[in-house]
XYZ file of C-alpha atoms in Angstrom:
471
model
C 132.951 160.139 61.544
C 135.361 161.919 59.273
C 135.932 160.270 55.914
C 139.691 160.298 56.517
C 139.191 157.783 59.334
C 137.212 155.490 57.062
C 139.722 155.647 54.214
C 142.612 155.128 56.630
C 141.083 152.024 58.204
C 140.269 150.525 54.810
C 143.727 151.179 53.360
C 145.498 149.905 56.473
C 143.494 146.685 56.418
C 144.102 146.275 52.687
C 147.845 146.755 53.202
C 147.957 144.151 55.970
C 146.063 141.581 53.923
C 148.167 142.302 50.839
C 151.350 141.830 52.857
C 150.233 138.376 53.989
C 149.047 137.461 50.489
C 152.486 138.257 49.085
C 153.209 136.273 45.940
C 149.571 135.167 45.703
C 148.719 138.637 44.395
C 150.575 138.037 41.140
C 147.996 135.725 39.596
C 144.484 134.360 40.097
C 144.105 131.532 42.587
C 143.840 127.928 41.365
C 140.106 127.805 42.183
C 138.355 130.535 40.220
C 134.860 129.059 40.222
C 133.239 132.493 40.568
C 135.194 133.763 37.561
C 133.657 130.943 35.513
C 130.255 131.877 36.905
C 130.604 135.591 36.134
C 131.653 134.928 32.542
C 128.830 132.431 32.072
C 126.265 134.960 33.318
C 127.643 137.611 30.978
C 127.480 135.240 28.025
C 123.915 134.250 28.889
C 122.895 137.900 28.868
C 124.813 138.570 25.669
C 123.100 135.595 24.006
C 119.756 137.361 24.333
C 120.906 140.301 22.193
C 123.701 138.908 20.011
C 123.453 136.132 17.452
C 127.179 135.476 17.776
C 126.890 135.051 21.558
C 123.787 132.904 21.106
C 125.738 130.644 18.764
C 128.450 130.213 21.418
C 125.791 129.138 23.917
C 124.196 126.738 21.439
C 123.684 123.308 23.005
C 124.346 124.492 26.570
C 121.805 124.319 29.365
C 120.863 127.435 31.393
C 123.743 128.325 33.736
C 125.942 125.575 32.294
C 129.536 126.773 32.174
C 130.834 128.188 28.913
C 134.026 126.164 29.116
C 135.145 122.962 30.780
C 136.833 123.576 34.164
C 140.600 123.430 34.273
C 140.575 120.901 37.147
C 138.091 118.522 38.795
C 137.854 119.913 42.347
C 134.360 120.933 43.525
C 132.507 121.355 40.248
C 128.987 119.989 39.956
C 128.433 117.885 36.866
C 126.145 115.298 35.362
C 126.030 113.309 32.153
C 123.447 113.570 29.410
C 123.353 110.343 27.408
C 121.368 109.540 24.294
C 120.879 105.767 24.523
C 120.747 103.459 21.525
C 116.982 103.283 22.046
C 116.756 107.047 21.531
C 115.929 107.790 25.167
C 117.814 110.728 26.693
C 118.830 110.321 30.332
C 120.470 112.801 32.713
C 122.373 111.921 35.841
C 125.536 110.129 36.931
C 126.854 106.594 36.947
C 126.825 105.059 40.400
C 129.932 102.986 39.674
C 133.122 103.778 37.821
C 132.220 101.788 34.726
C 130.214 103.489 31.993
C 127.303 101.072 32.364
C 125.166 99.525 35.070
C 123.375 101.573 37.722
C 122.606 105.143 36.707
C 121.083 107.721 39.071
C 118.807 110.196 37.341
C 118.435 113.848 38.328
C 115.021 112.908 39.689
C 116.756 110.646 42.229
C 115.455 107.455 40.624
C 117.859 104.691 39.636
C 117.870 102.710 36.432
C 119.945 99.871 35.068
C 121.580 100.642 31.733
C 123.222 97.689 29.963
C 126.524 98.127 28.205
C 124.878 97.582 24.821
C 122.760 100.714 25.293
C 125.736 103.021 25.872
C 128.295 101.513 23.467
C 128.839 104.269 20.912
C 126.089 106.417 22.454
C 126.385 110.202 22.463
C 127.430 111.462 25.907
C 127.746 115.044 27.104
C 129.111 116.041 30.485
C 127.607 119.291 31.733
C 129.427 121.412 34.337
C 127.983 123.893 36.828
C 129.112 125.894 39.850
C 127.199 124.610 42.855
C 128.258 127.422 45.198
C 125.692 130.207 45.746
C 126.072 132.805 42.994
C 126.444 136.083 44.952
C 130.185 136.603 44.341
C 129.685 135.643 40.691
C 127.109 138.434 40.333
C 129.558 140.913 41.853
C 132.297 139.806 39.455
C 130.200 140.322 36.327
C 131.410 143.903 35.616
C 135.022 142.741 36.085
C 134.406 139.793 33.777
C 133.092 142.204 31.136
C 136.484 143.956 31.244
C 139.014 141.197 31.959
C 137.131 138.073 30.932
C 138.707 134.952 32.393
C 141.748 136.786 33.767
C 140.112 138.270 36.893
C 142.457 138.112 39.870
C 140.175 136.663 42.559
C 142.855 137.212 45.225
C 142.670 141.006 44.869
C 138.896 140.742 44.606
C 138.739 138.928 47.947
C 141.206 141.293 49.594
C 139.017 144.268 48.699
C 136.023 142.790 50.507
C 138.151 141.664 53.443
C 139.404 145.225 53.945
C 135.845 146.497 53.527
C 134.772 144.076 56.264
C 137.224 145.660 58.695
C 135.830 149.106 57.946
C 132.214 147.916 58.210
C 132.896 146.246 61.545
C 134.357 149.477 62.910
C 131.358 151.469 61.662
C 128.989 148.959 63.262
C 130.789 149.124 66.603
C 130.820 152.924 66.487
C 127.087 152.914 65.825
C 126.520 150.618 68.782
C 128.445 153.073 70.939
C 126.733 156.130 69.459
C 123.248 154.762 70.109
C 124.034 153.583 73.625
C 123.741 149.885 72.804
C 127.345 149.468 73.925
C 129.509 151.605 76.193
C 132.732 151.040 74.310
C 135.141 153.871 73.682
C 136.668 154.429 70.266
C 139.838 152.766 71.528
C 137.823 149.710 72.575
C 136.114 149.622 69.209
C 139.474 149.717 67.448
C 140.678 146.768 69.518
C 137.510 144.803 68.737
C 137.839 145.694 65.062
C 141.433 144.498 65.096
C 140.317 141.302 66.802
C 137.751 140.674 64.076
C 139.951 141.529 61.109
C 143.251 140.012 62.191
C 142.680 137.901 65.319
C 140.150 135.461 63.873
C 140.152 133.058 60.933
C 139.144 136.072 58.838
C 142.856 136.894 58.452
C 144.036 133.703 56.805
C 140.803 133.266 54.806
C 141.153 136.800 53.422
C 144.535 136.329 51.777
C 143.929 133.265 49.607
C 141.325 134.026 46.984
C 139.810 130.630 46.028
C 136.096 129.999 45.834
C 135.549 128.685 49.372
C 137.303 131.549 51.131
C 135.992 134.255 48.817
C 132.424 133.181 49.635
C 133.078 133.311 53.383
C 134.663 136.770 53.209
C 131.884 138.267 51.074
C 129.263 136.564 53.233
C 130.616 138.581 56.152
C 130.394 141.807 54.129
C 126.652 141.442 53.733
C 126.205 140.073 57.252
C 127.723 143.265 58.668
C 125.377 145.352 56.535
C 122.466 143.226 57.693
C 123.295 143.710 61.379
C 123.863 147.445 60.866
C 120.473 148.001 59.233
C 118.609 145.239 61.059
C 119.463 146.221 64.635
C 116.197 147.307 66.273
C 114.608 146.800 62.809
C 115.800 150.305 61.913
C 116.043 149.933 58.114
C 114.018 146.845 57.185
C 114.314 147.037 53.393
C 118.088 147.564 53.412
C 118.415 144.802 56.017
C 116.465 142.527 53.667
C 118.683 143.421 50.700
C 121.805 142.657 52.720
C 120.428 139.363 54.007
C 119.323 138.355 50.500
C 122.849 138.937 49.201
C 124.271 137.176 52.255
C 122.375 133.914 51.711
C 122.989 134.222 47.961
C 126.657 134.002 48.942
C 126.597 131.584 51.891
C 123.478 129.417 52.225
C 123.640 129.026 56.064
C 123.175 132.784 56.428
C 119.497 132.404 55.535
C 119.002 131.256 59.137
C 120.207 134.631 60.422
C 116.786 135.997 59.408
C 115.889 135.041 62.970
C 117.727 138.166 64.180
C 115.424 140.559 62.327
C 112.282 138.645 63.279
C 113.290 138.911 66.939
C 113.958 142.626 66.545
C 110.413 143.099 65.228
C 108.727 140.760 67.703
C 110.456 142.254 70.761
C 110.904 146.020 70.262
C 112.894 147.375 73.174
C 113.260 143.849 74.507
C 109.534 143.385 75.253
C 106.888 141.455 73.321
C 105.253 143.581 70.642
C 101.968 145.216 71.735
C 98.756 145.216 69.632
C 99.106 148.909 68.786
C 102.517 148.101 67.283
C 101.284 145.299 65.018
C 100.751 147.542 61.966
C 104.241 149.022 62.139
C 105.767 145.598 62.779
C 103.914 144.071 59.832
C 105.109 146.875 57.554
C 108.696 146.253 58.596
C 108.363 142.521 57.965
C 106.952 143.116 54.477
C 109.779 145.494 53.574
C 112.339 143.057 54.969
C 110.921 139.935 53.355
C 110.393 141.405 49.883
C 114.037 141.327 48.691
C 114.598 138.023 50.498
C 111.605 136.503 48.733
C 112.712 137.755 45.315
C 116.219 136.377 45.847
C 115.011 133.115 47.350
C 112.591 132.383 44.503
C 115.258 133.280 41.943
C 117.718 130.838 43.514
C 115.089 128.081 43.656
C 114.219 128.620 39.984
C 117.914 128.545 39.054
C 118.204 125.226 40.891
C 115.306 123.809 38.892
C 116.728 124.939 35.557
C 120.061 123.299 36.349
C 119.126 120.129 38.228
C 115.357 119.652 37.772
C 114.788 120.259 41.480
C 113.973 123.487 43.302
C 115.951 122.464 46.386
C 119.041 120.956 44.740
C 121.828 123.519 44.372
C 124.387 121.033 43.101
C 126.547 119.785 45.973
C 125.182 116.262 45.470
C 126.746 116.338 42.016
C 130.277 117.140 43.159
C 132.767 114.490 42.024
C 130.030 113.124 39.740
C 127.906 112.302 42.776
C 130.389 109.734 44.097
C 131.332 111.273 47.467
C 130.582 108.291 49.690
C 129.521 110.131 52.854
C 127.024 112.268 50.905
C 125.650 109.226 49.116
C 125.174 107.402 52.440
C 124.070 110.166 54.813
C 123.156 113.179 52.673
C 124.523 116.685 53.080
C 123.296 117.054 56.686
C 123.149 114.300 59.307
C 123.750 113.634 63.006
C 126.576 111.335 61.908
C 128.772 114.367 61.197
C 128.096 116.181 64.474
C 130.919 114.771 66.610
C 133.651 115.388 64.073
C 132.454 118.923 63.329
C 132.197 119.853 67.007
C 135.727 118.601 67.521
C 136.992 120.599 64.531
C 135.325 123.711 65.957
C 136.200 123.439 69.646
C 138.706 120.742 70.628
C 140.977 119.957 67.683
C 144.554 120.907 68.528
C 147.848 120.916 66.634
C 150.700 118.614 67.583
C 153.804 120.168 69.141
C 157.144 118.536 68.344
C 160.685 118.921 69.652
C 162.183 119.106 66.168
C 161.344 120.859 62.896
C 158.654 121.717 61.934
C 157.841 121.925 65.696
C 154.096 122.260 65.099
C 151.797 120.220 62.835
C 148.219 121.321 62.171
C 145.401 119.088 60.968
C 143.960 120.237 57.672
C 140.573 119.776 59.333
C 141.388 122.897 61.378
C 141.803 123.695 65.039
C 139.799 124.932 68.018
C 138.251 128.399 67.882
C 139.601 129.021 71.363
C 143.115 128.585 69.994
C 142.705 130.647 66.827
C 140.799 133.345 68.764
C 141.490 133.067 72.523
C 139.557 136.302 73.178
C 136.309 134.431 72.457
C 136.690 132.898 75.938
C 135.474 136.262 77.285
C 132.053 135.503 75.791
C 131.549 132.991 78.600
C 131.703 135.689 81.316
C 129.706 138.758 80.288
C 128.691 141.245 82.930
C 125.163 141.090 84.313
C 122.570 142.714 82.059
C 121.277 146.067 83.294
C 117.731 145.930 81.893
C 115.299 143.923 79.759
C 116.581 145.492 76.542
C 120.158 144.383 77.220
C 119.078 140.900 78.230
C 116.986 140.532 75.099
C 119.740 141.713 72.734
C 122.218 139.331 74.351
C 119.823 136.403 73.896
C 118.876 137.425 70.348
C 122.520 137.510 69.292
C 123.240 134.103 70.804
C 120.073 132.655 69.260
C 121.226 133.888 65.856
C 124.678 132.367 66.363
C 123.029 129.045 67.179
C 120.680 129.245 64.187
C 123.654 129.690 61.845
C 126.099 127.334 63.558
C 123.934 124.258 64.144
C 123.372 123.435 60.435
C 127.142 123.737 59.963
C 127.778 121.263 62.778
C 125.526 118.775 60.959
C 127.151 119.354 57.558
C 129.025 116.614 55.738
C 132.313 118.548 55.690
C 134.417 119.938 58.558
C 135.690 122.681 56.243
C 138.635 120.608 55.017
C 141.031 121.823 54.025
C 141.571 124.726 56.405
C 143.859 126.211 59.048
C 141.156 127.041 61.599
C 137.430 126.348 61.687
C 136.519 128.494 58.690
C 132.736 128.012 58.881
C 132.828 130.098 62.067
C 133.102 133.168 59.824
C 129.377 132.837 59.180
C 128.687 133.886 62.783
C 131.894 135.671 63.818
C 130.345 139.133 63.366
C 127.681 138.289 65.961
C 130.348 137.110 68.401
C 132.218 140.410 68.068
C 128.986 142.318 68.721
C 128.425 140.137 71.796
C 131.859 141.142 73.059
C 131.001 144.791 72.397
C 127.753 144.697 74.374
C 129.171 142.401 77.049
C 130.444 145.416 79.030
C 133.420 143.505 80.401
C 136.462 145.814 80.328
C 139.068 145.175 77.664
C 141.892 144.499 80.084
C 145.541 143.884 79.310
C 144.792 140.173 79.387
C 142.057 140.605 76.777
C 144.400 142.622 74.560
C 147.062 139.951 75.005
C 144.492 137.409 73.784
C 143.832 139.601 70.745
C 147.548 139.699 69.952
C 147.822 135.939 70.484
C 144.968 135.413 68.025
C 146.762 137.615 65.522
C 149.969 135.593 65.935
C 148.152 132.264 65.434
C 146.203 133.393 62.366
C 149.246 135.160 60.932
C 151.036 131.809 61.102
C 148.148 130.327 59.144
C 148.157 133.165 56.608
C 151.878 132.646 55.991
C 152.047 128.843 55.934
C 148.660 127.527 54.771
C 148.948 126.094 51.247
C 152.546 127.296 51.126
C 154.474 125.106 53.576
C 153.090 121.575 53.541
C 155.425 120.385 56.311
C 153.281 122.187 58.888
C 150.100 120.320 57.931
C 148.710 116.799 58.165
C 145.751 115.169 56.444
C 144.967 113.201 59.615
C 142.100 114.484 61.734
C 143.945 114.057 65.052
C 147.665 114.755 64.744
């Protein structure tokens, strides 16, 4: 493909996203958690070579933020208290008062009487609990602009890159015979992905939650590109490692590569292929293992647990549903399934005419073209049948943990967690061989209209939104 095509697609996508961002482009978003993270990483590195930087980090724990956050929304924190007895405890109070039950980082509880904390030295330590991938990527920008990085522009860049990467992936599928789509079809599917899904309104906001989703897609697209048929195992592993270092649920998409290795050409691997398959698995797993162990060690340094990344310490550990059920539980399934598939806005006869729940709305409303996934054409051979099943299995592996998660995605316009598996759904449409009829293209345009409404109104026009789940 000529480079002019690639530049044109990227710049067009960037222009569209910038147009919908509008006034948001003038300043960083209110939720610059990754900017804090990038500056903290830079200061930690500087502290190893500079006495002045080391002095600034004096008294801070590894990965503890260099400055106190400017608001209290979604920062992990715990208290370090030196009791009158001299004992140092770390954790959070289980009630509002600064005495009584105290939950340690170990998970144990202890009773601390008021007399032990009266006049005691207390330090509140802040961390970013979100996976650090975007913070790593921001480090060079933080070295130049410090705390003034505009995370809206940063997110827009990756959103536009996603559109280009999706087009390149679809063209590769066509070029290798995996799909039979024409370039025109691939452009329609690329437009569907970039502007007819929740990707559109997530791309234009900045803010930590949406930045992570957008960058997670960037590395997911690279992973699919290199991982298809286990073509480039090491690069696929690098992309997956960066993907789950950005969005934790993406670790489950490793299933896709394992299936590619175990079923070359759609058939179970034969003994004479074991050596080649093992080599591919080693090359794939190496970067994933390095990243995974690094993340586990970072967890331990911050929270004294390899598996605790910090979400239990949001709001000082006082989020009731997490305290009662944990981060993942069957209790959350019904509400999450509704947010993903059945939640609808309320239509009214007077202004504002439509009211959307901040818990989102059905995927079939934000992206009507996804209905075509239910009626693919019959598979022609074992290879096609296998790829179709492998893609759906990967979607399920990513989506199911999200359906059990303690949060619907609130607050959101559409079901934003679907971005973790949207790339696989677009590939399924590409290999589904059903013609892109006028009705399909009308569905693409309808999806664009719905998500454009979200991009324009979300967090700008409160009258269109309700905090109630069902509106």
